[in-house]
Structure formats: C-alpha cells, structure tokens
Amino acid sequence: DTAVSQTPKYLVTQMGNDKSIKCEQNLGHDTMYWYKQDSKKFLKIMFSYNNKELIINETVPNRFSPKSPDKAHLNLHINSLELGDSAVYFCASSQDRPLGNEAFFGQGTRLTVV
Amino acid sequence: GENVEQHPSTLSVQEGDSAVIKCTYSDSASNYFPWYKQELGKRPQLIIDIRSNVGEKKDQRIAVTLNKTAKHFSLHITETQPEDSAVYFCAALNAGRGSTLGRLYFGRGTQLTVWP
C-alpha cells in the first residue's frame, strides 16, 4: 500500500534514447510534482500539476514532457537523453490546503545516461 | 517565485551536541515552512513543519523557530545521534490558492554528519 510509487527504480540508457518514468499516488492528493536531484543533492522542481492541469514548468528543456492522464498519475517522458540528464528523479504529491500540507515522495528513479 | 536560502551546506557535530540549520525566504506571503530529512539512498520525508501563525514548534529532540519579520526559520536538533546523519531540506510555501498553488521550493540542503 505504497503511497507514492514510481517506476522504474533504476534506469540506465544510452544518449539519444527516449525513456519514461511513471508515477502513481493512492492518497487522493490533487497536486503532483517532479523534482530532479543532482549529485549535489539539490532538489530542483521541474513540474507541478494540480488536478491534471500544469501549474509549474521551471525552465525545463522541451525534451521533458510530463503527462497526467488523471490526478493520481503523473508520468515523465524524456526525449533524446543527454549525459546531463543523469540524476535521481523524484515524484511527489500533496493535498493543497490553505495552511499547507505534507508532500509525500516516491522512492526516486536513478537515471544514468551513458 | 519563492527563493529559499539554506545554511550551512555541511555541518559536522559530535554525538550529543546540538545542530542548527538556518533558512531565509523571500516571499513575505509564505505561510508554511516544512523541513524534510533525506537519508542516504532514500526519499525525503517530512520531519516537522511550522505555519506562520506560530513562532516555535517542538517534537522531542527537534524544534523549529520562525521569525516572520526577518523572514527566516531554523531547525534545531538537540542531543544529536549518529542516526540523525542525513541531508536536511527546508522549504517555504505560500499555501494559499490561485497562482501560488503547487509552488513547493526547497533550500539547497544541509549535509549533517554526527560523529560517535
């Protein structure tokens, strides 16, 4: 009964390939996020969605395309992978409330581009 | 958007000592300030949070203080233990609706090491 699950956990691929990472949450939250964590551990927000609508796109290259088929899923598709895309990608979800609420993270996907 | 600065980037303490991590934020409308702990190879998890209607909150060995006038907040860990070693992230959010929806920005993290 994992709250936020993302697959795969590890992904090794060659430059130029296209890959997808899937994320699902069973918490009934209305907001979902993708974060990129580089080798220096910085958690940089990439996208956020609220009820399937894009809220934030933080100057992410067009090669990254999120897709939210419903509010429980937020998948990340990456085209033409580059070496610099190697990082850990975290999906997260939260229930938006006027006074704020905890964000729950998935286990992370370690992407290695070779 | 919100700009969250976090210091120090690394912190080493002896077991039993206290550790303090400080964050500043730029948006005076921010009203929710969570702290996350990320152990090596694991996901970030919430350890404590504070809302703008209080100045301090404690949970056993951890406490968070908030100074809204100065726009800074701090995490205090007392009687540190080796299992407290992790990366700690602060965040600031204007949790109101509308244009601030979904804008959860983190500080750059603090690597805390507690030596036995």
PDB file of C-alpha atoms in Angstrom:
ATOM      1  CA  ASP A   1       0.000   0.000   0.000  1.00  0.00           C
ATOM      2  CA  THR A   2       2.773   2.396  -1.031  1.00  0.00           C
ATOM      3  CA  ALA A   3       1.541   5.992  -1.013  1.00  0.00           C
ATOM      4  CA  VAL A   4       3.602   7.326  -3.945  1.00  0.00           C
ATOM      5  CA  SER A   5       5.177   4.789  -6.235  1.00  0.00           C
ATOM      6  CA  GLN A   6       7.382   5.436  -9.224  1.00  0.00           C
ATOM      7  CA  THR A   7       8.915   3.036 -11.692  1.00  0.00           C
ATOM      8  CA  PRO A   8      11.500   2.086 -12.580  1.00  0.00           C
ATOM      9  CA  LYS A   9      13.826   2.498  -9.612  1.00  0.00           C
ATOM     10  CA  TYR A  10      16.920   2.341 -11.801  1.00  0.00           C
ATOM     11  CA  LEU A  11      17.243   3.264 -15.455  1.00  0.00           C
ATOM     12  CA  VAL A  12      20.439   3.017 -17.481  1.00  0.00           C
ATOM     13  CA  THR A  13      20.255   4.082 -21.094  1.00  0.00           C
ATOM     14  CA  GLN A  14      22.323   5.443 -23.937  1.00  0.00           C
ATOM     15  CA  MET A  15      22.475   9.014 -25.128  1.00  0.00           C
ATOM     16  CA  GLY A  16      19.806   9.863 -27.650  1.00  0.00           C
ATOM     17  CA  ASN A  17      17.272   7.348 -26.387  1.00  0.00           C
ATOM     18  CA  ASP A  18      13.732   8.187 -25.246  1.00  0.00           C
ATOM     19  CA  LYS A  19      12.557   6.942 -21.861  1.00  0.00           C
ATOM     20  CA  SER A  20       9.604   7.309 -19.490  1.00  0.00           C
ATOM     21  CA  ILE A  21       9.239   7.272 -15.727  1.00  0.00           C
ATOM     22  CA  LYS A  22       5.846   6.527 -14.243  1.00  0.00           C
ATOM     23  CA  CYS A  23       4.370   7.845 -11.003  1.00  0.00           C
ATOM     24  CA  GLU A  24       1.182   6.949  -9.203  1.00  0.00           C
ATOM     25  CA  GLN A  25      -0.229   8.084  -5.867  1.00  0.00           C
ATOM     26  CA  ASN A  26      -3.064   6.452  -3.952  1.00  0.00           C
ATOM     27  CA  LEU A  27      -3.510   9.222  -1.397  1.00  0.00           C
ATOM     28  CA  GLY A  28      -6.228  11.093  -3.242  1.00  0.00           C
ATOM     29  CA  HIS A  29      -3.986  14.177  -3.480  1.00  0.00           C
ATOM     30  CA  ASP A  30      -4.721  16.823  -6.047  1.00  0.00           C
ATOM     31  CA  THR A  31      -1.187  18.138  -6.624  1.00  0.00           C
ATOM     32  CA  MET A  32       1.734  16.160  -8.036  1.00  0.00           C
ATOM     33  CA  TYR A  33       5.349  17.181  -8.693  1.00  0.00           C
ATOM     34  CA  TRP A  34       8.507  16.090 -10.447  1.00  0.00           C
ATOM     35  CA  TYR A  35      11.843  17.027  -8.884  1.00  0.00           C
ATOM     36  CA  LYS A  36      15.358  16.462 -10.189  1.00  0.00           C
ATOM     37  CA  GLN A  37      18.089  15.789  -7.616  1.00  0.00           C
ATOM     38  CA  ASP A  38      21.612  16.213  -8.915  1.00  0.00           C
ATOM     39  CA  SER A  39      24.857  14.918  -7.458  1.00  0.00           C
ATOM     40  CA  LYS A  40      24.991  17.889  -5.074  1.00  0.00           C
ATOM     41  CA  LYS A  41      21.630  16.826  -3.639  1.00  0.00           C
ATOM     42  CA  PHE A  42      19.759  19.941  -4.749  1.00  0.00           C
ATOM     43  CA  LEU A  43      16.023  19.186  -5.110  1.00  0.00           C
ATOM     44  CA  LYS A  44      15.019  21.257  -8.107  1.00  0.00           C
ATOM     45  CA  ILE A  45      11.354  21.450  -9.000  1.00  0.00           C
ATOM     46  CA  MET A  46      10.641  20.650 -12.635  1.00  0.00           C
ATOM     47  CA  PHE A  47       6.872  20.465 -12.934  1.00  0.00           C
ATOM     48  CA  SER A  48       3.808  20.544 -10.791  1.00  0.00           C
ATOM     49  CA  TYR A  49       0.264  19.608 -11.698  1.00  0.00           C
ATOM     50  CA  ASN A  50      -2.996  20.285  -9.908  1.00  0.00           C
ATOM     51  CA  ASN A  51      -5.983  18.164 -10.907  1.00  0.00           C
ATOM     52  CA  LYS A  52      -4.267  17.226 -14.185  1.00  0.00           C
ATOM     53  CA  GLU A  53      -3.508  20.851 -15.056  1.00  0.00           C
ATOM     54  CA  LEU A  54       0.074  22.079 -15.450  1.00  0.00           C
ATOM     55  CA  ILE A  55       0.933  24.653 -12.767  1.00  0.00           C
ATOM     56  CA  ILE A  56       4.707  24.981 -12.955  1.00  0.00           C
ATOM     57  CA  ASN A  57       7.188  24.385 -15.734  1.00  0.00           C
ATOM     58  CA  GLU A  58      10.504  25.540 -14.349  1.00  0.00           C
ATOM     59  CA  THR A  59      12.567  26.250 -17.473  1.00  0.00           C
ATOM     60  CA  VAL A  60      12.860  22.581 -18.215  1.00  0.00           C
ATOM     61  CA  PRO A  61      14.026  21.672 -21.752  1.00  0.00           C
ATOM     62  CA  ASN A  62      11.293  20.719 -24.192  1.00  0.00           C
ATOM     63  CA  ARG A  63      12.758  17.215 -24.253  1.00  0.00           C
ATOM     64  CA  PHE A  64      10.979  16.677 -20.924  1.00  0.00           C
ATOM     65  CA  SER A  65       7.244  16.214 -21.278  1.00  0.00           C
ATOM     66  CA  PRO A  66       5.011  15.406 -18.321  1.00  0.00           C
ATOM     67  CA  LYS A  67       1.699  13.682 -18.838  1.00  0.00           C
ATOM     68  CA  SER A  68      -1.114  13.477 -16.305  1.00  0.00           C
ATOM     69  CA  PRO A  69      -3.868  11.148 -17.536  1.00  0.00           C
ATOM     70  CA  ASP A  70      -5.707  11.581 -14.226  1.00  0.00           C
ATOM     71  CA  LYS A  71      -4.971  13.219 -10.923  1.00  0.00           C
ATOM     72  CA  ALA A  72      -3.457  10.032  -9.486  1.00  0.00           C
ATOM     73  CA  HIS A  73      -0.789   9.737 -12.178  1.00  0.00           C
ATOM     74  CA  LEU A  74       1.992  11.995 -13.390  1.00  0.00           C
ATOM     75  CA  ASN A  75       4.407  10.411 -15.846  1.00  0.00           C
ATOM     76  CA  LEU A  76       7.596  11.927 -17.190  1.00  0.00           C
ATOM     77  CA  HIS A  77       8.772  11.286 -20.727  1.00  0.00           C
ATOM     78  CA  ILE A  78      12.256  12.322 -21.791  1.00  0.00           C
ATOM     79  CA  ASN A  79      13.325  12.520 -25.433  1.00  0.00           C
ATOM     80  CA  SER A  80      16.859  12.457 -26.821  1.00  0.00           C
ATOM     81  CA  LEU A  81      18.527  11.798 -23.490  1.00  0.00           C
ATOM     82  CA  GLU A  82      21.772  13.646 -22.734  1.00  0.00           C
ATOM     83  CA  LEU A  83      24.581  12.916 -20.286  1.00  0.00           C
ATOM     84  CA  GLY A  84      23.498  15.877 -18.146  1.00  0.00           C
ATOM     85  CA  ASP A  85      20.109  14.281 -17.582  1.00  0.00           C
ATOM     86  CA  SER A  86      21.751  11.744 -15.264  1.00  0.00           C
ATOM     87  CA  ALA A  87      20.240  12.341 -11.820  1.00  0.00           C
ATOM     88  CA  VAL A  88      17.685  10.983  -9.380  1.00  0.00           C
ATOM     89  CA  TYR A  89      14.132  11.985 -10.294  1.00  0.00           C
ATOM     90  CA  PHE A  90      11.543  12.164  -7.535  1.00  0.00           C
ATOM     91  CA  CYS A  91       7.818  12.254  -7.915  1.00  0.00           C
ATOM     92  CA  ALA A  92       5.801  13.745  -5.044  1.00  0.00           C
ATOM     93  CA  SER A  93       2.223  14.551  -4.188  1.00  0.00           C
ATOM     94  CA  SER A  94       0.385  16.726  -1.712  1.00  0.00           C
ATOM     95  CA  GLN A  95      -3.121  17.816  -0.922  1.00  0.00           C
ATOM     96  CA  ASP A  96      -3.305  21.524  -1.424  1.00  0.00           C
ATOM     97  CA  ARG A  97      -4.703  23.239   1.647  1.00  0.00           C
ATOM     98  CA  PRO A  98      -4.839  26.888   2.682  1.00  0.00           C
ATOM     99  CA  LEU A  99      -2.360  26.327   5.539  1.00  0.00           C
ATOM    100  CA  GLY A 100      -0.079  23.937   3.706  1.00  0.00           C
ATOM    101  CA  ASN A 101       0.307  20.184   3.877  1.00  0.00           C
ATOM    102  CA  GLU A 102       2.955  17.466   3.767  1.00  0.00           C
ATOM    103  CA  ALA A 103       4.353  16.382   0.422  1.00  0.00           C
ATOM    104  CA  PHE A 104       4.941  12.641   0.061  1.00  0.00           C
ATOM    105  CA  PHE A 105       7.784  11.491  -2.156  1.00  0.00           C
ATOM    106  CA  GLY A 106       8.228   8.403  -4.255  1.00  0.00           C
ATOM    107  CA  GLN A 107      11.330   6.253  -3.875  1.00  0.00           C
ATOM    108  CA  GLY A 108      13.121   8.015  -6.692  1.00  0.00           C
ATOM    109  CA  THR A 109      14.361   6.868 -10.105  1.00  0.00           C
ATOM    110  CA  ARG A 110      18.103   6.901 -10.619  1.00  0.00           C
ATOM    111  CA  LEU A 111      18.645   7.698 -14.284  1.00  0.00           C
ATOM    112  CA  THR A 112      22.101   7.087 -15.732  1.00  0.00           C
ATOM    113  CA  VAL A 113      22.784   8.160 -19.300  1.00  0.00           C
ATOM    114  CA  VAL A 114      25.887   6.619 -20.854  1.00  0.00           C
TER     115      VAL A 114
ATOM    116  CA  GLY B   1       8.782  32.612  -7.293  1.00  0.00           C
ATOM    117  CA  GLU B   2       9.946  31.983  -3.741  1.00  0.00           C
ATOM    118  CA  ASN B   3      13.701  31.978  -3.121  1.00  0.00           C
ATOM    119  CA  VAL B   4      14.850  29.847  -0.198  1.00  0.00           C
ATOM    120  CA  GLU B   5      18.427  30.118   1.070  1.00  0.00           C
ATOM    121  CA  GLN B   6      19.784  27.459   3.429  1.00  0.00           C
ATOM    122  CA  HIS B   7      22.956  27.440   5.535  1.00  0.00           C
ATOM    123  CA  PRO B   8      25.271  25.766   6.190  1.00  0.00           C
ATOM    124  CA  SER B   9      25.651  23.346   3.285  1.00  0.00           C
ATOM    125  CA  THR B  10      27.554  20.921   5.527  1.00  0.00           C
ATOM    126  CA  LEU B  11      27.553  20.534   9.294  1.00  0.00           C
ATOM    127  CA  SER B  12      29.558  18.131  11.428  1.00  0.00           C
ATOM    128  CA  VAL B  13      28.865  17.698  15.129  1.00  0.00           C
ATOM    129  CA  GLN B  14      29.829  15.316  17.894  1.00  0.00           C
ATOM    130  CA  GLU B  15      27.203  12.954  19.211  1.00  0.00           C
ATOM    131  CA  GLY B  16      25.243  14.653  21.978  1.00  0.00           C
ATOM    132  CA  ASP B  17      25.863  18.173  20.676  1.00  0.00           C
ATOM    133  CA  SER B  18      23.186  20.391  19.158  1.00  0.00           C
ATOM    134  CA  ALA B  19      22.832  21.219  15.474  1.00  0.00           C
ATOM    135  CA  VAL B  20      21.195  24.291  13.977  1.00  0.00           C
ATOM    136  CA  ILE B  21      20.281  24.808  10.323  1.00  0.00           C
ATOM    137  CA  LYS B  22      19.026  28.172   9.131  1.00  0.00           C
ATOM    138  CA  CYS B  23      16.877  29.221   6.180  1.00  0.00           C
ATOM    139  CA  THR B  24      15.688  32.522   4.797  1.00  0.00           C
ATOM    140  CA  TYR B  25      12.874  33.134   2.363  1.00  0.00           C
ATOM    141  CA  SER B  26      11.960  35.981   0.062  1.00  0.00           C
ATOM    142  CA  ASP B  27       8.172  35.949  -0.271  1.00  0.00           C
ATOM    143  CA  SER B  28       6.580  37.632   2.738  1.00  0.00           C
ATOM    144  CA  ALA B  29       3.297  35.872   1.852  1.00  0.00           C
ATOM    145  CA  SER B  30       4.799  32.430   2.551  1.00  0.00           C
ATOM    146  CA  ASN B  31       2.938  30.800   5.420  1.00  0.00           C
ATOM    147  CA  TYR B  32       4.032  27.160   5.530  1.00  0.00           C
ATOM    148  CA  PHE B  33       7.581  26.034   6.342  1.00  0.00           C
ATOM    149  CA  PRO B  34       8.312  22.289   6.284  1.00  0.00           C
ATOM    150  CA  TRP B  35      11.581  20.511   6.967  1.00  0.00           C
ATOM    151  CA  TYR B  36      12.483  17.263   5.236  1.00  0.00           C
ATOM    152  CA  LYS B  37      15.130  14.670   6.103  1.00  0.00           C
ATOM    153  CA  GLN B  38      16.709  12.537   3.402  1.00  0.00           C
ATOM    154  CA  GLU B  39      18.821   9.589   4.494  1.00  0.00           C
ATOM    155  CA  LEU B  40      21.369   8.195   2.067  1.00  0.00           C
ATOM    156  CA  GLY B  41      19.699   6.499  -0.868  1.00  0.00           C
ATOM    157  CA  LYS B  42      16.194   7.176   0.405  1.00  0.00           C
ATOM    158  CA  ARG B  43      13.366   9.569  -0.292  1.00  0.00           C
ATOM    159  CA  PRO B  44      12.894  12.911   1.506  1.00  0.00           C
ATOM    160  CA  GLN B  45      10.452  12.669   4.397  1.00  0.00           C
ATOM    161  CA  LEU B  46       8.780  15.374   6.450  1.00  0.00           C
ATOM    162  CA  ILE B  47      10.116  15.623   9.997  1.00  0.00           C
ATOM    163  CA  ILE B  48       8.482  18.816  11.218  1.00  0.00           C
ATOM    164  CA  ASP B  49       6.646  21.815   9.866  1.00  0.00           C
ATOM    165  CA  ILE B  50       5.511  25.184  11.126  1.00  0.00           C
ATOM    166  CA  ARG B  51       2.842  27.563   9.984  1.00  0.00           C
ATOM    167  CA  SER B  52       3.040  31.317  10.123  1.00  0.00           C
ATOM    168  CA  ASN B  53       0.597  31.639  13.000  1.00  0.00           C
ATOM    169  CA  VAL B  54       3.131  30.199  15.487  1.00  0.00           C
ATOM    170  CA  GLY B  55       6.718  31.133  16.338  1.00  0.00           C
ATOM    171  CA  GLU B  56       8.058  27.801  17.579  1.00  0.00           C
ATOM    172  CA  LYS B  57       7.190  24.135  17.450  1.00  0.00           C
ATOM    173  CA  LYS B  58       8.844  21.180  19.183  1.00  0.00           C
ATOM    174  CA  ASP B  59       8.755  17.447  18.650  1.00  0.00           C
ATOM    175  CA  GLN B  60      11.024  15.560  21.048  1.00  0.00           C
ATOM    176  CA  ARG B  61      14.621  16.420  20.064  1.00  0.00           C
ATOM    177  CA  ILE B  62      13.744  18.621  17.107  1.00  0.00           C
ATOM    178  CA  ALA B  63      12.328  22.109  17.103  1.00  0.00           C
ATOM    179  CA  VAL B  64      11.686  24.769  14.501  1.00  0.00           C
ATOM    180  CA  THR B  65      11.540  28.516  15.084  1.00  0.00           C
ATOM    181  CA  LEU B  66      10.085  31.118  12.753  1.00  0.00           C
ATOM    182  CA  ASN B  67      10.776  34.850  12.609  1.00  0.00           C
ATOM    183  CA  LYS B  68       8.308  36.304  10.128  1.00  0.00           C
ATOM    184  CA  THR B  69       9.649  39.840  10.430  1.00  0.00           C
ATOM    185  CA  ALA B  70      13.139  38.768   9.458  1.00  0.00           C
ATOM    186  CA  LYS B  71      11.843  36.086   7.079  1.00  0.00           C
ATOM    187  CA  HIS B  72      13.947  33.311   8.492  1.00  0.00           C
ATOM    188  CA  PHE B  73      13.342  29.993  10.176  1.00  0.00           C
ATOM    189  CA  SER B  74      15.620  27.456  11.789  1.00  0.00           C
ATOM    190  CA  LEU B  75      15.782  23.763  12.626  1.00  0.00           C
ATOM    191  CA  HIS B  76      17.267  22.798  15.974  1.00  0.00           C
ATOM    192  CA  ILE B  77      18.293  19.238  16.802  1.00  0.00           C
ATOM    193  CA  THR B  78      19.371  18.578  20.383  1.00  0.00           C
ATOM    194  CA  GLU B  79      21.286  15.588  21.757  1.00  0.00           C
ATOM    195  CA  THR B  80      22.270  14.529  18.249  1.00  0.00           C
ATOM    196  CA  GLN B  81      22.734  10.856  17.462  1.00  0.00           C
ATOM    197  CA  PRO B  82      24.554   9.148  14.573  1.00  0.00           C
ATOM    198  CA  GLU B  83      21.177   8.235  13.034  1.00  0.00           C
ATOM    199  CA  ASP B  84      20.456  11.956  12.655  1.00  0.00           C
ATOM    200  CA  SER B  85      23.109  11.995   9.906  1.00  0.00           C
ATOM    201  CA  ALA B  86      21.287  12.881   6.687  1.00  0.00           C
ATOM    202  CA  VAL B  87      20.591  15.730   4.295  1.00  0.00           C
ATOM    203  CA  TYR B  88      18.031  18.200   5.654  1.00  0.00           C
ATOM    204  CA  PHE B  89      15.948  20.439   3.406  1.00  0.00           C
ATOM    205  CA  CYS B  90      13.885  23.452   4.320  1.00  0.00           C
ATOM    206  CA  ALA B  91      11.069  24.776   2.162  1.00  0.00           C
ATOM    207  CA  ALA B  92       8.752  27.759   2.116  1.00  0.00           C
ATOM    208  CA  LEU B  93       5.339  27.886   0.563  1.00  0.00           C
ATOM    209  CA  ASN B  94       2.504  30.301   0.212  1.00  0.00           C
ATOM    210  CA  ALA B  95      -0.162  27.695   0.727  1.00  0.00           C
ATOM    211  CA  GLY B  96      -2.997  29.904  -0.414  1.00  0.00           C
ATOM    212  CA  ARG B  97      -4.873  29.149  -3.583  1.00  0.00           C
ATOM    213  CA  GLY B  98      -4.525  30.610  -7.029  1.00  0.00           C
ATOM    214  CA  SER B  99      -1.184  31.435  -8.529  1.00  0.00           C
ATOM    215  CA  THR B 100       0.769  30.048  -5.573  1.00  0.00           C
ATOM    216  CA  LEU B 101      -0.651  26.555  -5.986  1.00  0.00           C
ATOM    217  CA  GLY B 102       1.907  23.778  -6.182  1.00  0.00           C
ATOM    218  CA  ARG B 103       4.925  26.026  -5.647  1.00  0.00           C
ATOM    219  CA  LEU B 104       6.948  23.938  -3.182  1.00  0.00           C
ATOM    220  CA  TYR B 105      10.523  25.227  -3.460  1.00  0.00           C
ATOM    221  CA  PHE B 106      13.339  23.723  -1.390  1.00  0.00           C
ATOM    222  CA  GLY B 107      16.555  25.119   0.010  1.00  0.00           C
ATOM    223  CA  ARG B 108      19.761  23.567  -1.291  1.00  0.00           C
ATOM    224  CA  GLY B 109      20.080  21.167   1.626  1.00  0.00           C
ATOM    225  CA  THR B 110      22.429  20.669   4.590  1.00  0.00           C
ATOM    226  CA  GLN B 111      24.502  17.522   4.934  1.00  0.00           C
ATOM    227  CA  LEU B 112      24.549  16.808   8.667  1.00  0.00           C
ATOM    228  CA  THR B 113      27.125  14.333   9.975  1.00  0.00           C
ATOM    229  CA  VAL B 114      27.019  13.240  13.600  1.00  0.00           C
ATOM    230  CA  TRP B 115      30.238  11.601  14.793  1.00  0.00           C
ATOM    231  CA  PRO B 116      30.031   8.982  17.522  1.00  0.00           C
TER     232      PRO B 116
END
